[in-house]
Amino acid sequence: MNFLIKKGIVSCCFILIVASLMAQDKFFTKSGNIQFSSKGAIETIEATHRSVTCVLDSKTGDIQFAVLMKGFEFRKALMQEHFNENYVESDKYPKSEFRGQITNNSEVNYAKDGVYTVHIKGKLTLHGQTKDVEADGKITVKDGKLLAASKFKIQMSAYNIDIPGSVADNMSDTINITVSCTLEPLK
Amino acid sequence: MNKKKTIIGGIVIIIALAGGYGWYQFNRTVQGLANVPADFSVNATDLIKEFVGSENTANKKYLNKILSVKGMVKNVESAQSTIVLGDTSDMSGVRCVIDSTANSTIGSLQKGAVITIKGAITGFNKDETGLLGSDVQLNRCVIAN
């Protein structure tokens, strides 16, 4: 009898430990930040998104982002309209996604506060095109939360985004992307 | 001679007007929504149901429109100036990013209060992980009451 109770307690503890470990595997946010900018001859085009979804699996290093293209906010209305209607065609391609992996995930200790440099490799889907993307980033572990930050560049032409000839001279094909997300443990 | 002058004058005025219009368009900032009437007035939970039911149909109906959404405050994320409306029993919600130029009363909002938010719908972020819940997103939001 005593043995059975002991066994029960032990297995209960085991389940609890496993459950708590599993719960801390994944981190997420629904209000991440992505900014992009493109320096042109006449003006700089920039926009911010404040509702980026990101999920990171600390065990495998898998990381995913999802962005609704219409959610990019520009200061100038005309830029926002051109961006949605002519460039990314957000009616046709409403969502952009990144699925990738932290290639040096074992170097990040998610349980210990600190700043870790990471390398990320994955596939970015934008404007209906999926391309390989590699980027360096930083993960800051603090008080059980993660701050994930990265800067990388993409070429618009790689995603079949056409720049009309009339403005081609004033616009750069290179887009600088800045990602900044505070991830919380997924319970 | 006089006729020629009138024609030249007319052309100059047209060029000036076109230039002025171009300059206005070039500098036009994104409009605040406080005084823009909503195209649709909906309930937060009904809106989510519509998108879960058929994302395509709901996209066709709502995208590029201004929505007035009534619902219960599920969460307030002040740091991101985001208010989440919806049912606490459901992981899905309507995520409203408040217009930074109208960001005044967000801090005083209480969870559980029923409010109406007007905003520009940016789409439906369907959750493919099964962990987070799918969300309807709005930006440039103003609290309507």
GROMACS .gro file of C-alpha atoms in nm:
model
  332
    1MET     CA    1   0.000   0.000   0.000
    2ASN     CA    2   0.269   0.240   0.114
    3PHE     CA    3   0.466   0.145  -0.191
    4LEU     CA    4   0.172   0.221  -0.418
    5ILE     CA    5   0.124   0.568  -0.263
    6LYS     CA    6   0.494   0.637  -0.305
    7LYS     CA    7   0.481   0.524  -0.662
    8GLY     CA    8   0.177   0.744  -0.720
    9ILE     CA    9   0.350   1.048  -0.574
   10VAL     CA   10   0.662   0.984  -0.777
   11SER     CA   11   0.468   0.949  -1.101
   12CYS     CA   12   0.262   1.259  -1.019
   13CYS     CA   13   0.583   1.456  -0.965
   14PHE     CA   14   0.721   1.317  -1.288
   15ILE     CA   15   0.412   1.425  -1.482
   16LEU     CA   16   0.425   1.772  -1.327
   17ILE     CA   17   0.793   1.812  -1.408
   18VAL     CA   18   0.744   1.696  -1.765
   19ALA     CA   19   0.443   1.924  -1.802
   20SER     CA   20   0.631   2.225  -1.671
   21LEU     CA   21   0.929   2.150  -1.893
   22MET     CA   22   0.705   2.120  -2.195
   23ALA     CA   23   0.530   2.444  -2.110
   24GLN     CA   24   0.856   2.633  -2.117
   25ASP     CA   25   0.970   2.496  -2.449
   26LYS     CA   26   0.785   2.746  -2.657
   27PHE     CA   27   0.789   3.123  -2.657
   28PHE     CA   28   0.557   3.350  -2.851
   29THR     CA   29   0.430   3.697  -2.917
   30LYS     CA   30   0.143   3.841  -3.115
   31SER     CA   31   0.266   4.196  -3.097
   32GLY     CA   32   0.612   4.182  -3.243
   33ASN     CA   33   0.766   4.466  -3.438
   34ILE     CA   34   0.895   4.465  -3.791
   35GLN     CA   35   1.023   4.777  -3.963
   36PHE     CA   36   1.147   4.809  -4.312
   37SER     CA   37   1.311   5.088  -4.499
   38SER     CA   38   1.439   5.151  -4.845
   39LYS     CA   39   1.661   5.443  -4.928
   40GLY     CA   40   1.571   5.610  -5.253
   41ALA     CA   41   1.723   5.906  -5.430
   42ILE     CA   42   1.437   6.137  -5.335
   43GLU     CA   43   1.310   5.994  -5.012
   44THR     CA   44   1.334   5.706  -4.773
   45ILE     CA   45   1.043   5.470  -4.763
   46GLU     CA   46   0.973   5.325  -4.424
   47ALA     CA   47   0.695   5.144  -4.244
   48THR     CA   48   0.629   4.968  -3.917
   49HIS     CA   49   0.422   4.665  -3.822
   50ARG     CA   50   0.322   4.619  -3.461
   51SER     CA   51   0.120   4.296  -3.476
   52VAL     CA   52   0.375   4.039  -3.583
   53THR     CA   53   0.317   3.686  -3.462
   54CYS     CA   54   0.626   3.488  -3.368
   55VAL     CA   55   0.668   3.141  -3.217
   56LEU     CA   56   1.002   3.003  -3.110
   57ASP     CA   57   1.061   2.647  -2.996
   58SER     CA   58   1.360   2.668  -2.764
   59LYS     CA   59   1.416   2.293  -2.781
   60THR     CA   60   1.449   2.261  -3.157
   61GLY     CA   61   1.533   2.620  -3.248
   62ASP     CA   62   1.239   2.633  -3.487
   63ILE     CA   63   1.119   2.988  -3.536
   64GLN     CA   64   0.817   3.118  -3.727
   65PHE     CA   65   0.689   3.461  -3.811
   66ALA     CA   66   0.357   3.565  -3.964
   67VAL     CA   67   0.274   3.915  -4.083
   68LEU     CA   68  -0.041   4.059  -4.240
   69MET     CA   69   0.086   4.285  -4.518
   70LYS     CA   70  -0.192   4.538  -4.480
   71GLY     CA   71  -0.078   4.601  -4.123
   72PHE     CA   72   0.231   4.797  -4.226
   73GLU     CA   73   0.185   5.156  -4.121
   74PHE     CA   74   0.340   5.437  -4.324
   75ARG     CA   75   0.340   5.802  -4.239
   76LYS     CA   76   0.253   5.900  -4.592
   77ALA     CA   77  -0.080   5.776  -4.725
   78LEU     CA   78   0.031   5.750  -5.086
   79MET     CA   79   0.324   5.526  -4.995
   80GLN     CA   80   0.090   5.297  -4.805
   81GLU     CA   81  -0.150   5.279  -5.099
   82HIS     CA   82   0.127   5.210  -5.351
   83PHE     CA   83   0.283   4.952  -5.123
   84ASN     CA   84  -0.045   4.761  -5.090
   85GLU     CA   85  -0.181   4.803  -5.441
   86ASN     CA   86   0.123   4.806  -5.669
   87TYR     CA   87   0.412   4.644  -5.486
   88VAL     CA   88   0.313   4.364  -5.250
   89GLU     CA   89  -0.044   4.333  -5.385
   90SER     CA   90  -0.183   4.269  -5.040
   91ASP     CA   91  -0.532   4.182  -5.167
   92LYS     CA   92  -0.385   3.889  -5.355
   93TYR     CA   93  -0.111   3.801  -5.107
   94PRO     CA   94  -0.238   3.910  -4.767
   95LYS     CA   95   0.020   3.733  -4.556
   96SER     CA   96   0.394   3.698  -4.538
   97GLU     CA   97   0.560   3.418  -4.348
   98PHE     CA   98   0.901   3.310  -4.235
   99ARG     CA   99   0.976   2.956  -4.124
  100GLY     CA  100   1.323   2.876  -4.017
  101GLN     CA  101   1.561   2.751  -3.759
  102ILE     CA  102   1.827   2.886  -3.530
  103THR     CA  103   2.126   2.693  -3.656
  104ASN     CA  104   2.329   2.739  -3.338
  105ASN     CA  105   2.038   2.684  -3.101
  106SER     CA  106   2.247   2.471  -2.864
  107GLU     CA  107   2.456   2.779  -2.782
  108VAL     CA  108   2.154   2.958  -2.634
  109ASN     CA  109   2.076   2.887  -2.272
  110TYR     CA  110   1.710   2.985  -2.250
  111ALA     CA  111   1.715   2.935  -1.874
  112LYS     CA  112   1.996   3.180  -1.808
  113ASP     CA  113   1.981   3.557  -1.850
  114GLY     CA  114   2.220   3.680  -2.112
  115VAL     CA  115   2.270   3.796  -2.468
  116TYR     CA  116   2.320   3.529  -2.730
  117THR     CA  117   2.418   3.576  -3.092
  118VAL     CA  118   2.222   3.349  -3.321
  119HIS     CA  119   2.225   3.255  -3.683
  120ILE     CA  120   1.893   3.191  -3.853
  121LYS     CA  121   1.824   3.007  -4.175
  122GLY     CA  122   1.487   2.962  -4.333
  123LYS     CA  123   1.231   3.038  -4.597
  124LEU     CA  124   1.057   3.370  -4.641
  125THR     CA  125   0.730   3.380  -4.832
  126LEU     CA  126   0.641   3.722  -4.965
  127HIS     CA  127   0.430   3.828  -5.262
  128GLY     CA  128   0.362   3.460  -5.333
  129GLN     CA  129   0.732   3.379  -5.371
  130THR     CA  130   0.929   3.164  -5.129
  131LYS     CA  131   1.303   3.223  -5.101
  132ASP     CA  132   1.584   3.115  -4.873
  133VAL     CA  133   1.689   3.376  -4.623
  134GLU     CA  134   1.978   3.380  -4.378
  135ALA     CA  135   2.023   3.632  -4.103
  136ASP     CA  136   2.217   3.701  -3.788
  137GLY     CA  137   2.028   3.797  -3.480
  138LYS     CA  138   2.043   3.839  -3.110
  139ILE     CA  139   1.839   3.671  -2.841
  140THR     CA  140   1.840   3.839  -2.504
  141VAL     CA  141   1.711   3.620  -2.223
  142LYS     CA  142   1.580   3.823  -1.933
  143ASP     CA  143   1.343   3.729  -1.651
  144GLY     CA  144   1.202   3.434  -1.841
  145LYS     CA  145   1.129   3.644  -2.151
  146LEU     CA  146   1.319   3.662  -2.477
  147LEU     CA  147   1.398   3.966  -2.682
  148ALA     CA  148   1.459   3.851  -3.037
  149ALA     CA  149   1.620   4.103  -3.269
  150SER     CA  150   1.757   4.082  -3.618
  151LYS     CA  151   1.847   4.294  -3.917
  152PHE     CA  152   1.867   4.164  -4.268
  153LYS     CA  153   1.821   4.268  -4.629
  154ILE     CA  154   1.610   4.132  -4.909
  155GLN     CA  155   1.590   4.223  -5.277
  156MET     CA  156   1.245   4.316  -5.405
  157SER     CA  157   1.322   4.168  -5.746
  158ALA     CA  158   1.376   3.824  -5.590
  159TYR     CA  159   1.012   3.826  -5.484
  160ASN     CA  160   0.883   3.940  -5.823
  161ILE     CA  161   0.799   4.284  -5.691
  162ASP     CA  162   0.820   4.516  -5.988
  163ILE     CA  163   0.924   4.874  -5.960
  164PRO     CA  164   0.755   5.079  -6.233
  165GLY     CA  165   1.009   5.226  -6.475
  166SER     CA  166   0.909   5.583  -6.393
  167VAL     CA  167   1.028   5.552  -6.033
  168ALA     CA  168   1.292   5.282  -6.075
  169ASP     CA  169   1.574   5.536  -6.062
  170ASN     CA  170   1.449   5.679  -5.735
  171MET     CA  171   1.401   5.353  -5.557
  172SER     CA  172   1.637   5.097  -5.427
  173ASP     CA  173   1.580   4.727  -5.488
  174THR     CA  174   1.721   4.656  -5.144
  175ILE     CA  175   1.491   4.653  -4.846
  176ASN     CA  176   1.637   4.671  -4.496
  177ILE     CA  177   1.431   4.476  -4.247
  178THR     CA  178   1.454   4.516  -3.871
  179VAL     CA  179   1.282   4.264  -3.645
  180SER     CA  180   1.225   4.316  -3.276
  181CYS     CA  181   1.001   4.084  -3.074
  182THR     CA  182   0.953   4.027  -2.703
  183LEU     CA  183   0.858   3.662  -2.661
  184GLU     CA  184   0.681   3.525  -2.358
  185PRO     CA  185   0.666   3.163  -2.246
  186LEU     CA  186   0.368   2.983  -2.396
  187LYS     CA  187   0.162   2.828  -2.119
  188MET     CA  188  -0.283   8.823  -7.914
  189ASN     CA  189  -0.528   8.833  -7.627
  190LYS     CA  190  -0.650   8.486  -7.712
  191LYS     CA  191  -0.292   8.354  -7.697
  192LYS     CA  192  -0.244   8.512  -7.355
  193THR     CA  193  -0.561   8.349  -7.227
  194ILE     CA  194  -0.446   8.009  -7.353
  195ILE     CA  195  -0.100   8.045  -7.197
  196GLY     CA  196  -0.256   8.171  -6.876
  197GLY     CA  197  -0.491   7.873  -6.874
  198ILE     CA  198  -0.205   7.630  -6.924
  199VAL     CA  199  -0.005   7.792  -6.644
  200ILE     CA  200  -0.302   7.764  -6.408
  201ILE     CA  201  -0.357   7.400  -6.500
  202ILE     CA  202   0.012   7.317  -6.444
  203ALA     CA  203   0.005   7.500  -6.112
  204LEU     CA  204  -0.309   7.314  -6.004
  205ALA     CA  205  -0.168   6.979  -6.113
  206GLY     CA  206   0.160   7.055  -5.934
  207GLY     CA  207  -0.027   7.160  -5.623
  208TYR     CA  208  -0.240   6.847  -5.633
  209GLY     CA  209   0.070   6.632  -5.685
  210TRP     CA  210   0.247   6.801  -5.397
  211TYR     CA  211  -0.060   6.751  -5.176
  212GLN     CA  212  -0.079   6.382  -5.270
  213PHE     CA  213   0.294   6.335  -5.217
  214ASN     CA  214   0.276   6.473  -4.865
  215ARG     CA  215  -0.067   6.343  -4.766
  216THR     CA  216  -0.042   6.161  -4.433
  217VAL     CA  217  -0.252   5.862  -4.336
  218GLN     CA  218  -0.585   5.989  -4.220
  219GLY     CA  219  -0.703   5.955  -3.860
  220LEU     CA  220  -1.023   5.755  -3.823
  221ALA     CA  221  -1.193   5.955  -3.549
  222ASN     CA  222  -1.427   6.130  -3.792
  223VAL     CA  223  -1.451   5.859  -4.056
  224PRO     CA  224  -1.778   5.662  -4.052
  225ALA     CA  225  -1.745   5.284  -4.018
  226ASP     CA  226  -1.842   5.064  -4.315
  227PHE     CA  227  -1.950   4.781  -4.086
  228SER     CA  228  -2.053   4.755  -3.723
  229VAL     CA  229  -1.990   4.409  -3.584
  230ASN     CA  230  -1.953   4.210  -3.268
  231ALA     CA  231  -1.598   4.086  -3.195
  232THR     CA  232  -1.699   3.721  -3.148
  233ASP     CA  233  -1.920   3.723  -3.461
  234LEU     CA  234  -1.638   3.873  -3.665
  235ILE     CA  235  -1.398   3.599  -3.555
  236LYS     CA  236  -1.662   3.335  -3.635
  237GLU     CA  237  -1.703   3.476  -3.986
  238PHE     CA  238  -1.330   3.456  -4.054
  239VAL     CA  239  -1.297   3.109  -3.901
  240GLY     CA  240  -1.596   2.996  -4.110
  241SER     CA  241  -1.459   3.121  -4.440
  242GLU     CA  242  -1.150   3.336  -4.454
  243ASN     CA  243  -1.197   3.406  -4.826
  244THR     CA  244  -1.556   3.523  -4.798
  245ALA     CA  245  -1.479   3.736  -4.495
  246ASN     CA  246  -1.171   3.885  -4.664
  247LYS     CA  247  -1.380   3.983  -4.964
  248LYS     CA  248  -1.640   4.143  -4.742
  249TYR     CA  249  -1.418   4.327  -4.498
  250LEU     CA  250  -1.067   4.395  -4.636
  251ASN     CA  251  -0.984   4.763  -4.693
  252LYS     CA  252  -1.289   4.863  -4.488
  253ILE     CA  253  -1.331   5.056  -4.166
  254LEU     CA  254  -1.489   4.846  -3.892
  255SER     CA  255  -1.657   4.938  -3.571
  256VAL     CA  256  -1.611   4.638  -3.343
  257LYS     CA  257  -1.792   4.590  -3.015
  258GLY     CA  258  -1.655   4.344  -2.766
  259MET     CA  259  -1.520   4.262  -2.425
  260VAL     CA  260  -1.169   4.378  -2.340
  261LYS     CA  261  -0.976   4.053  -2.307
  262ASN     CA  262  -0.635   4.204  -2.265
  263VAL     CA  263  -0.460   4.540  -2.271
  264GLU     CA  264  -0.099   4.541  -2.389
  265SER     CA  265  -0.001   4.900  -2.319
  266ALA     CA  266   0.359   4.859  -2.433
  267GLN     CA  267   0.237   4.772  -2.783
  268SER     CA  268  -0.070   5.001  -2.760
  269THR     CA  269  -0.284   4.701  -2.837
  270ILE     CA  270  -0.630   4.615  -2.707
  271VAL     CA  271  -0.757   4.261  -2.754
  272LEU     CA  272  -1.133   4.213  -2.780
  273GLY     CA  273  -1.309   3.879  -2.755
  274ASP     CA  274  -1.419   3.594  -2.539
  275THR     CA  275  -1.178   3.487  -2.264
  276SER     CA  276  -1.273   3.121  -2.318
  277ASP     CA  277  -1.139   3.139  -2.674
  278MET     CA  278  -0.775   3.192  -2.768
  279SER     CA  279  -0.878   3.390  -3.075
  280GLY     CA  280  -0.944   3.760  -3.056
  281VAL     CA  281  -0.969   4.089  -3.238
  282ARG     CA  282  -0.636   4.265  -3.191
  283CYS     CA  283  -0.663   4.641  -3.219
  284VAL     CA  284  -0.352   4.857  -3.249
  285ILE     CA  285  -0.442   5.203  -3.127
  286ASP     CA  286  -0.355   5.503  -3.344
  287SER     CA  287  -0.048   5.656  -3.180
  288THR     CA  288  -0.180   6.007  -3.238
  289ALA     CA  289  -0.496   5.919  -3.044
  290ASN     CA  290  -0.329   5.704  -2.779
  291SER     CA  291  -0.465   5.858  -2.464
  292THR     CA  292  -0.706   5.640  -2.271
  293ILE     CA  293  -0.564   5.292  -2.323
  294GLY     CA  294  -0.405   5.272  -1.978
  295SER     CA  295  -0.733   5.325  -1.795
  296LEU     CA  296  -0.913   5.039  -1.973
  297GLN     CA  297  -1.022   4.751  -1.756
  298LYS     CA  298  -1.034   4.387  -1.858
  299GLY     CA  299  -1.394   4.276  -1.891
  300ALA     CA  300  -1.528   4.615  -1.996
  301VAL     CA  301  -1.738   4.616  -2.311
  302ILE     CA  302  -1.619   4.880  -2.555
  303THR     CA  303  -1.644   4.972  -2.921
  304ILE     CA  304  -1.330   5.028  -3.126
  305LYS     CA  305  -1.317   5.171  -3.474
  306GLY     CA  306  -1.025   5.072  -3.692
  307ALA     CA  307  -0.895   4.968  -4.033
  308ILE     CA  308  -0.902   4.592  -4.072
  309THR     CA  309  -0.573   4.445  -4.193
  310GLY     CA  310  -0.680   4.081  -4.215
  311PHE     CA  311  -0.701   3.749  -4.042
  312ASN     CA  312  -0.393   3.583  -3.902
  313LYS     CA  313  -0.487   3.219  -3.905
  314ASP     CA  314  -0.302   3.017  -3.647
  315GLU     CA  315  -0.138   2.715  -3.803
  316THR     CA  316   0.038   2.598  -3.489
  317GLY     CA  317  -0.283   2.530  -3.297
  318LEU     CA  318  -0.127   2.694  -2.993
  319LEU     CA  319  -0.206   3.061  -3.019
  320GLY     CA  320  -0.554   3.109  -3.161
  321SER     CA  321  -0.635   3.295  -3.481
  322ASP     CA  322  -0.681   3.669  -3.476
  323VAL     CA  323  -0.851   3.941  -3.671
  324GLN     CA  324  -0.621   4.243  -3.679
  325LEU     CA  325  -0.710   4.611  -3.688
  326ASN     CA  326  -0.485   4.913  -3.688
  327ARG     CA  327  -0.517   5.293  -3.669
  328CYS     CA  328  -0.781   5.225  -3.404
  329VAL     CA  329  -0.972   5.478  -3.199
  330ILE     CA  330  -1.192   5.396  -2.903
  331ALA     CA  331  -1.542   5.497  -3.002
  332ASN     CA  332  -1.705   5.529  -2.662
   0.00000   0.00000   0.00000
